[in-house]
PDB file of N, CA and C and ligand atoms in Angstrom:
ATOM      1  N   MET A 193    -101.901 -98.007  -3.062  1.00  0.00           N
ATOM      2  CA  MET A 193    -100.451 -97.851  -2.928  1.00  0.00           C
ATOM      3  C   MET A 193     -99.725 -98.790  -3.881  1.00  0.00           C
ATOM      4  N   LYS A 194     -98.872 -98.231  -4.735  1.00  0.00           N
ATOM      5  CA  LYS A 194     -98.122 -99.056  -5.683  1.00  0.00           C
ATOM      6  C   LYS A 194     -96.936 -99.707  -4.974  1.00  0.00           C
ATOM      7  N   GLU A 195     -96.677-100.959  -5.310  1.00  0.00           N
ATOM      8  CA  GLU A 195     -95.546-101.664  -4.696  1.00  0.00           C
ATOM      9  C   GLU A 195     -94.302-101.570  -5.574  1.00  0.00           C
ATOM     10  N   HIS A 196     -94.527-101.234  -6.832  1.00  0.00           N
ATOM     11  CA  HIS A 196     -93.394-101.125  -7.750  1.00  0.00           C
ATOM     12  C   HIS A 196     -93.402 -99.770  -8.432  1.00  0.00           C
ATOM     13  N   CYS A 197     -92.240 -99.205  -8.530  1.00  0.00           N
ATOM     14  CA  CYS A 197     -92.129 -97.914  -9.188  1.00  0.00           C
ATOM     15  C   CYS A 197     -91.536 -98.131 -10.572  1.00  0.00           C
ATOM     16  N   ASN A 198     -92.257 -97.712 -11.605  1.00  0.00           N
ATOM     17  CA  ASN A 198     -91.710 -97.871 -12.946  1.00  0.00           C
ATOM     18  C   ASN A 198     -91.098 -96.569 -13.469  1.00  0.00           C
ATOM     19  N   HIS A 199     -90.845 -95.674 -12.547  1.00  0.00           N
ATOM     20  CA  HIS A 199     -90.197 -94.419 -12.930  1.00  0.00           C
ATOM     21  C   HIS A 199     -89.176 -94.032 -11.872  1.00  0.00           C
ATOM     22  N   SER A 200     -88.510 -95.049 -11.309  1.00  0.00           N
ATOM     23  CA  SER A 200     -87.650 -94.797 -10.146  1.00  0.00           C
ATOM     24  C   SER A 200     -86.465 -93.884 -10.451  1.00  0.00           C
ATOM     25  N   ALA A 201     -85.970 -93.932 -11.687  1.00  0.00           N
ATOM     26  CA  ALA A 201     -84.840 -93.060 -12.018  1.00  0.00           C
ATOM     27  C   ALA A 201     -85.258 -91.592 -11.939  1.00  0.00           C
ATOM     28  N   ASP A 202     -86.434 -91.289 -12.472  1.00  0.00           N
ATOM     29  CA  ASP A 202     -86.960 -89.921 -12.406  1.00  0.00           C
ATOM     30  C   ASP A 202     -87.252 -89.538 -10.965  1.00  0.00           C
ATOM     31  N   CYS A 203     -87.840 -90.489 -10.239  1.00  0.00           N
ATOM     32  CA  CYS A 203     -88.192 -90.225  -8.841  1.00  0.00           C
ATOM     33  C   CYS A 203     -86.942 -89.903  -8.036  1.00  0.00           C
ATOM     34  N   LEU A 204     -85.891 -90.676  -8.232  1.00  0.00           N
ATOM     35  CA  LEU A 204     -84.659 -90.464  -7.477  1.00  0.00           C
ATOM     36  C   LEU A 204     -84.074 -89.090  -7.768  1.00  0.00           C
ATOM     37  N   LYS A 205     -84.112 -88.703  -9.035  1.00  0.00           N
ATOM     38  CA  LYS A 205     -83.598 -87.388  -9.417  1.00  0.00           C
ATOM     39  C   LYS A 205     -84.357 -86.281  -8.688  1.00  0.00           C
ATOM     40  N   MET A 206     -85.678 -86.409  -8.690  1.00  0.00           N
ATOM     41  CA  MET A 206     -86.544 -85.412  -8.051  1.00  0.00           C
ATOM     42  C   MET A 206     -86.317 -85.376  -6.547  1.00  0.00           C
ATOM     43  N   ILE A 207     -86.199 -86.569  -5.966  1.00  0.00           N
ATOM     44  CA  ILE A 207     -85.987 -86.657  -4.522  1.00  0.00           C
ATOM     45  C   ILE A 207     -84.682 -85.966  -4.145  1.00  0.00           C
ATOM     46  N   GLN A 208     -83.659 -86.195  -4.949  1.00  0.00           N
ATOM     47  CA  GLN A 208     -82.373 -85.565  -4.662  1.00  0.00           C
ATOM     48  C   GLN A 208     -82.447 -84.049  -4.814  1.00  0.00           C
ATOM     49  N   LEU A 209     -83.208 -83.598  -5.807  1.00  0.00           N
ATOM     50  CA  LEU A 209     -83.391 -82.152  -5.988  1.00  0.00           C
ATOM     51  C   LEU A 209     -84.058 -81.539  -4.764  1.00  0.00           C
ATOM     52  N   ILE A 210     -85.073 -82.237  -4.263  1.00  0.00           N
ATOM     53  CA  ILE A 210     -85.800 -81.730  -3.102  1.00  0.00           C
ATOM     54  C   ILE A 210     -84.898 -81.693  -1.874  1.00  0.00           C
ATOM     55  N   LEU A 211     -84.161 -82.767  -1.670  1.00  0.00           N
ATOM     56  CA  LEU A 211     -83.284 -82.825  -0.501  1.00  0.00           C
ATOM     57  C   LEU A 211     -82.167 -81.793  -0.598  1.00  0.00           C
ATOM     58  N   ASP A 212     -81.787 -81.448  -1.813  1.00  0.00           N
ATOM     59  CA  ASP A 212     -80.778 -80.409  -2.002  1.00  0.00           C
ATOM     60  C   ASP A 212     -81.384 -79.011  -1.954  1.00  0.00           C
ATOM     61  N   GLY A 213     -82.712 -78.965  -1.876  1.00  0.00           N
ATOM     62  CA  GLY A 213     -83.398 -77.682  -1.835  1.00  0.00           C
ATOM     63  C   GLY A 213     -83.405 -76.982  -3.182  1.00  0.00           C
ATOM     64  N   GLU A 214     -83.271 -77.761  -4.251  1.00  0.00           N
ATOM     65  CA  GLU A 214     -83.193 -77.156  -5.581  1.00  0.00           C
ATOM     66  C   GLU A 214     -84.418 -77.435  -6.455  1.00  0.00           C
ATOM     67  N   ALA A 215     -85.417 -78.085  -5.879  1.00  0.00           N
ATOM     68  CA  ALA A 215     -86.605 -78.411  -6.660  1.00  0.00           C
ATOM     69  C   ALA A 215     -87.507 -77.189  -6.807  1.00  0.00           C
ATOM     70  N   THR A 216     -88.166 -77.103  -7.937  1.00  0.00           N
ATOM     71  CA  THR A 216     -89.128 -76.029  -8.150  1.00  0.00           C
ATOM     72  C   THR A 216     -90.442 -76.408  -7.465  1.00  0.00           C
ATOM     73  N   ASP A 217     -91.339 -75.427  -7.299  1.00  0.00           N
ATOM     74  CA  ASP A 217     -92.628 -75.706  -6.651  1.00  0.00           C
ATOM     75  C   ASP A 217     -93.379 -76.796  -7.405  1.00  0.00           C
ATOM     76  N   GLN A 218     -93.274 -76.734  -8.731  1.00  0.00           N
ATOM     77  CA  GLN A 218     -93.957 -77.720  -9.575  1.00  0.00           C
ATOM     78  C   GLN A 218     -93.426 -79.131  -9.314  1.00  0.00           C
ATOM     79  N   GLN A 219     -92.122 -79.231  -9.191  1.00  0.00           N
ATOM     80  CA  GLN A 219     -91.515 -80.536  -8.914  1.00  0.00           C
ATOM     81  C   GLN A 219     -91.894 -81.031  -7.528  1.00  0.00           C
ATOM     82  N   LEU A 220     -91.940 -80.122  -6.566  1.00  0.00           N
ATOM     83  CA  LEU A 220     -92.332 -80.479  -5.209  1.00  0.00           C
ATOM     84  C   LEU A 220     -93.728 -81.086  -5.183  1.00  0.00           C
ATOM     85  N   VAL A 221     -94.650 -80.437  -5.893  1.00  0.00           N
ATOM     86  CA  VAL A 221     -96.027 -80.919  -5.939  1.00  0.00           C
ATOM     87  C   VAL A 221     -96.084 -82.307  -6.555  1.00  0.00           C
ATOM     88  N   ARG A 222     -95.346 -82.490  -7.649  1.00  0.00           N
ATOM     89  CA  ARG A 222     -95.334 -83.793  -8.332  1.00  0.00           C
ATOM     90  C   ARG A 222     -94.791 -84.894  -7.447  1.00  0.00           C
ATOM     91  N   VAL A 223     -93.686 -84.618  -6.777  1.00  0.00           N
ATOM     92  CA  VAL A 223     -93.064 -85.649  -5.944  1.00  0.00           C
ATOM     93  C   VAL A 223     -93.939 -85.948  -4.731  1.00  0.00           C
ATOM     94  N   LYS A 224     -94.533 -84.917  -4.148  1.00  0.00           N
ATOM     95  CA  LYS A 224     -95.406 -85.141  -2.996  1.00  0.00           C
ATOM     96  C   LYS A 224     -96.568 -86.050  -3.365  1.00  0.00           C
ATOM     97  N   ALA A 225     -97.163 -85.792  -4.516  1.00  0.00           N
ATOM     98  CA  ALA A 225     -98.276 -86.625  -4.976  1.00  0.00           C
ATOM     99  C   ALA A 225     -97.807 -88.051  -5.215  1.00  0.00           C
ATOM    100  N   ASN A 226     -96.627 -88.181  -5.754  1.00  0.00           N
ATOM    101  CA  ASN A 226     -96.068 -89.503  -6.032  1.00  0.00           C
ATOM    102  C   ASN A 226     -95.742 -90.256  -4.744  1.00  0.00           C
ATOM    103  N   LEU A 227     -95.202 -89.534  -3.769  1.00  0.00           N
ATOM    104  CA  LEU A 227     -94.816 -90.177  -2.508  1.00  0.00           C
ATOM    105  C   LEU A 227     -96.029 -90.718  -1.762  1.00  0.00           C
ATOM    106  N   GLU A 228     -97.188 -90.152  -2.039  1.00  0.00           N
ATOM    107  CA  GLU A 228     -98.385 -90.623  -1.352  1.00  0.00           C
ATOM    108  C   GLU A 228     -98.937 -91.896  -1.967  1.00  0.00           C
ATOM    109  N   SER A 229     -98.492 -92.229  -3.182  1.00  0.00           N
ATOM    110  CA  SER A 229     -99.082 -93.382  -3.860  1.00  0.00           C
ATOM    111  C   SER A 229     -98.076 -94.462  -4.211  1.00  0.00           C
ATOM    112  N   CYS A 230     -96.809 -94.201  -4.014  1.00  0.00           N
ATOM    113  CA  CYS A 230     -95.776 -95.103  -4.519  1.00  0.00           C
ATOM    114  C   CYS A 230     -94.851 -95.523  -3.371  1.00  0.00           C
ATOM    115  N   ARG A 231     -94.980 -96.780  -2.941  1.00  0.00           N
ATOM    116  CA  ARG A 231     -94.213 -97.228  -1.778  1.00  0.00           C
ATOM    117  C   ARG A 231     -92.694 -97.195  -1.985  1.00  0.00           C
ATOM    118  N   PRO A 232     -92.188 -97.681  -3.123  1.00  0.00           N
ATOM    119  CA  PRO A 232     -90.722 -97.629  -3.316  1.00  0.00           C
ATOM    120  C   PRO A 232     -90.174 -96.207  -3.231  1.00  0.00           C
ATOM    121  N   CYS A 233     -90.979 -95.249  -3.678  1.00  0.00           N
ATOM    122  CA  CYS A 233     -90.527 -93.857  -3.644  1.00  0.00           C
ATOM    123  C   CYS A 233     -90.458 -93.326  -2.214  1.00  0.00           C
ATOM    124  N   ILE A 234     -91.406 -93.734  -1.383  1.00  0.00           N
ATOM    125  CA  ILE A 234     -91.381 -93.318   0.022  1.00  0.00           C
ATOM    126  C   ILE A 234     -90.111 -93.845   0.678  1.00  0.00           C
ATOM    127  N   GLU A 235     -89.830 -95.120   0.418  1.00  0.00           N
ATOM    128  CA  GLU A 235     -88.642 -95.730   1.015  1.00  0.00           C
ATOM    129  C   GLU A 235     -87.363 -95.085   0.498  1.00  0.00           C
ATOM    130  N   MET A 236     -87.357 -94.797  -0.792  1.00  0.00           N
ATOM    131  CA  MET A 236     -86.197 -94.164  -1.400  1.00  0.00           C
ATOM    132  C   MET A 236     -85.988 -92.764  -0.814  1.00  0.00           C
ATOM    133  N   TYR A 237     -87.086 -92.062  -0.625  1.00  0.00           N
ATOM    134  CA  TYR A 237     -87.018 -90.715  -0.067  1.00  0.00           C
ATOM    135  C   TYR A 237     -86.430 -90.756   1.340  1.00  0.00           C
ATOM    136  N   GLN A 238     -86.926 -91.687   2.158  1.00  0.00           N
ATOM    137  CA  GLN A 238     -86.447 -91.781   3.537  1.00  0.00           C
ATOM    138  C   GLN A 238     -84.979 -92.178   3.585  1.00  0.00           C
ATOM    139  N   LEU A 239     -84.609 -93.090   2.702  1.00  0.00           N
ATOM    140  CA  LEU A 239     -83.216 -93.535   2.653  1.00  0.00           C
ATOM    141  C   LEU A 239     -82.293 -92.383   2.251  1.00  0.00           C
ATOM    142  N   GLU A 240     -82.678 -91.682   1.201  1.00  0.00           N
ATOM    143  CA  GLU A 240     -81.875 -90.558   0.722  1.00  0.00           C
ATOM    144  C   GLU A 240     -81.742 -89.489   1.802  1.00  0.00           C
ATOM    145  N   LYS A 241     -82.852 -89.272   2.511  1.00  0.00           N
ATOM    146  CA  LYS A 241     -82.874 -88.257   3.552  1.00  0.00           C
ATOM    147  C   LYS A 241     -81.911 -88.643   4.683  1.00  0.00           C
ATOM    148  N   GLU A 242     -81.958 -89.921   5.062  1.00  0.00           N
ATOM    149  CA  GLU A 242     -81.083 -90.397   6.125  1.00  0.00           C
ATOM    150  C   GLU A 242     -79.619 -90.283   5.723  1.00  0.00           C
ATOM    151  N   VAL A 243     -79.325 -90.683   4.501  1.00  0.00           N
ATOM    152  CA  VAL A 243     -77.946 -90.611   4.010  1.00  0.00           C
ATOM    153  C   VAL A 243     -77.465 -89.165   4.038  1.00  0.00           C
ATOM    154  N   LYS A 244     -78.332 -88.275   3.597  1.00  0.00           N
ATOM    155  CA  LYS A 244     -77.964 -86.865   3.547  1.00  0.00           C
ATOM    156  C   LYS A 244     -77.722 -86.308   4.950  1.00  0.00           C
ATOM    157  N   GLU A 245     -78.590 -86.676   5.882  1.00  0.00           N
ATOM    158  CA  GLU A 245     -78.438 -86.215   7.261  1.00  0.00           C
ATOM    159  C   GLU A 245     -77.141 -86.745   7.866  1.00  0.00           C
ATOM    160  N   LEU A 246     -76.872 -87.998   7.562  1.00  0.00           N
ATOM    161  CA  LEU A 246     -75.655 -88.638   8.063  1.00  0.00           C
ATOM    162  C   LEU A 246     -74.420 -87.912   7.535  1.00  0.00           C
ATOM    163  N   LEU A 247     -74.432 -87.621   6.252  1.00  0.00           N
ATOM    164  CA  LEU A 247     -73.305 -86.932   5.624  1.00  0.00           C
ATOM    165  C   LEU A 247     -73.123 -85.542   6.210  1.00  0.00           C
ATOM    166  N   THR A 248     -74.238 -84.862   6.450  1.00  0.00           N
ATOM    167  CA  THR A 248     -74.172 -83.513   7.008  1.00  0.00           C
ATOM    168  C   THR A 248     -73.563 -83.550   8.401  1.00  0.00           C
ATOM    169  N   LYS A 249     -74.005 -84.501   9.222  1.00  0.00           N
ATOM    170  CA  LYS A 249     -73.471 -84.643  10.577  1.00  0.00           C
ATOM    171  C   LYS A 249     -71.977 -84.913  10.536  1.00  0.00           C
ATOM    172  N   ARG A 250     -71.595 -85.805   9.654  1.00  0.00           N
ATOM    173  CA  ARG A 250     -70.202 -86.171   9.535  1.00  0.00           C
ATOM    174  C   ARG A 250     -69.341 -84.977   9.148  1.00  0.00           C
ATOM    175  N   MET A 251     -69.852 -84.203   8.212  1.00  0.00           N
ATOM    176  CA  MET A 251     -69.105 -83.041   7.755  1.00  0.00           C
ATOM    177  C   MET A 251     -68.941 -82.024   8.867  1.00  0.00           C
ATOM    178  N   GLU A 252     -69.995 -81.885   9.700  1.00  0.00           N
ATOM    179  CA  GLU A 252     -69.919 -80.935  10.805  1.00  0.00           C
ATOM    180  C   GLU A 252     -68.874 -81.383  11.821  1.00  0.00           C
ATOM    181  N   LYS A 253     -68.905 -82.687  12.108  1.00  0.00           N
ATOM    182  CA  LYS A 253     -68.001 -83.236  13.119  1.00  0.00           C
ATOM    183  C   LYS A 253     -66.547 -83.190  12.670  1.00  0.00           C
ATOM    184  N   ARG A 254     -66.337 -83.603  11.427  1.00  0.00           N
ATOM    185  CA  ARG A 254     -64.966 -83.752  10.969  1.00  0.00           C
ATOM    186  C   ARG A 254     -64.566 -82.639  10.020  1.00  0.00           C
ATOM    187  N   CYS A 255     -65.155 -81.509  10.213  1.00  0.00           N
ATOM    188  CA  CYS A 255     -64.857 -80.425   9.293  1.00  0.00           C
ATOM    189  C   CYS A 255     -63.404 -79.991   9.428  1.00  0.00           C
ATOM    190  N   CYS A 256     -62.713 -80.163   8.343  1.00  0.00           N
ATOM    191  CA  CYS A 256     -61.299 -79.813   8.329  1.00  0.00           C
ATOM    192  C   CYS A 256     -61.130 -78.610   7.400  1.00  0.00           C
ATOM    193  N   PRO A 257     -60.811 -77.448   7.956  1.00  0.00           N
ATOM    194  CA  PRO A 257     -60.737 -76.231   7.117  1.00  0.00           C
ATOM    195  C   PRO A 257     -59.780 -76.355   5.945  1.00  0.00           C
ATOM    196  N   GLU A 258     -58.642 -77.007   6.167  1.00  0.00           N
ATOM    197  CA  GLU A 258     -57.660 -77.121   5.074  1.00  0.00           C
ATOM    198  C   GLU A 258     -58.234 -77.893   3.887  1.00  0.00           C
ATOM    199  N   GLN A 259     -58.917 -78.972   4.238  1.00  0.00           N
ATOM    200  CA  GLN A 259     -59.535 -79.798   3.202  1.00  0.00           C
ATOM    201  C   GLN A 259     -60.579 -78.985   2.437  1.00  0.00           C
ATOM    202  N   LEU A 260     -61.342 -78.211   3.196  1.00  0.00           N
ATOM    203  CA  LEU A 260     -62.404 -77.399   2.601  1.00  0.00           C
ATOM    204  C   LEU A 260     -61.824 -76.371   1.645  1.00  0.00           C
ATOM    205  N   VAL A 261     -60.763 -75.721   2.090  1.00  0.00           N
ATOM    206  CA  VAL A 261     -60.106 -74.718   1.246  1.00  0.00           C
ATOM    207  C   VAL A 261     -59.600 -75.364  -0.040  1.00  0.00           C
ATOM    208  N   ALA A 262     -58.980 -76.538   0.092  1.00  0.00           N
ATOM    209  CA  ALA A 262     -58.455 -77.247  -1.081  1.00  0.00           C
ATOM    210  C   ALA A 262     -59.576 -77.598  -2.053  1.00  0.00           C
ATOM    211  N   THR A 263     -60.702 -78.037  -1.497  1.00  0.00           N
ATOM    212  CA  THR A 263     -61.847 -78.399  -2.340  1.00  0.00           C
ATOM    213  C   THR A 263     -62.364 -77.184  -3.090  1.00  0.00           C
ATOM    214  N   ILE A 264     -62.513 -76.088  -2.363  1.00  0.00           N
ATOM    215  CA  ILE A 264     -63.025 -74.867  -2.993  1.00  0.00           C
ATOM    216  C   ILE A 264     -62.053 -74.383  -4.071  1.00  0.00           C
ATOM    217  N   LYS A 265     -60.761 -74.414  -3.753  1.00  0.00           N
ATOM    218  CA  LYS A 265     -59.748 -73.984  -4.719  1.00  0.00           C
ATOM    219  C   LYS A 265     -59.813 -74.807  -5.997  1.00  0.00           C
ATOM    220  N   SER A 266     -59.910 -76.128  -5.830  1.00  0.00           N
ATOM    221  CA  SER A 266     -59.927 -76.983  -7.017  1.00  0.00           C
ATOM    222  C   SER A 266     -61.198 -76.761  -7.825  1.00  0.00           C
ATOM    223  N   ARG A 267     -62.289 -76.418  -7.136  1.00  0.00           N
ATOM    224  CA  ARG A 267     -63.538 -76.125  -7.852  1.00  0.00           C
ATOM    225  C   ARG A 267     -63.412 -74.842  -8.646  1.00  0.00           C
ATOM    226  N   ILE A 268     -62.808 -73.847  -8.041  1.00  0.00           N
ATOM    227  CA  ILE A 268     -62.623 -72.564  -8.725  1.00  0.00           C
ATOM    228  C   ILE A 268     -61.732 -72.771  -9.951  1.00  0.00           C
ATOM    229  N   LEU A 269     -60.668 -73.549  -9.761  1.00  0.00           N
ATOM    230  CA  LEU A 269     -59.733 -73.807 -10.859  1.00  0.00           C
ATOM    231  C   LEU A 269     -60.399 -74.549 -12.007  1.00  0.00           C
ATOM    232  N   SER A 270     -61.314 -75.456 -11.656  1.00  0.00           N
ATOM    233  CA  SER A 270     -61.952 -76.236 -12.711  1.00  0.00           C
ATOM    234  C   SER A 270     -62.896 -75.390 -13.567  1.00  0.00           C
ATOM    235  N   PHE A 271     -63.267 -74.219 -13.063  1.00  0.00           N
ATOM    236  CA  PHE A 271     -64.140 -73.338 -13.836  1.00  0.00           C
ATOM    237  C   PHE A 271     -63.361 -72.540 -14.882  1.00  0.00           C
ATOM    238  N   SER A 272     -62.095 -72.262 -14.571  1.00  0.00           N
ATOM    239  CA  SER A 272     -61.343 -71.387 -15.468  1.00  0.00           C
ATOM    240  C   SER A 272     -60.672 -72.168 -16.597  1.00  0.00           C
TER     241      SER A 272
HETATM  242 ZN1   ZN B 482     -92.287 -93.666  -7.989  1.00  0.00          ZN
END
């Protein structure tokens, strides 16, 4: 088990892709293999996962339709 990750920027990117459900099968395999051997990556993965879960819960609880509509509108506008 490695105690130091010398590719943490790449690892974080991959972890975020996985948590967003946007990672490819190839990326999933790579990150899984890495998580089994790299302690900082395991911790980073768990932290990111917790943050994401927390944010999701918060959004569910405090979901404000008006705010959501405004966000979507501004996103649509930024595309045009
Ligand atoms: Zn790593």
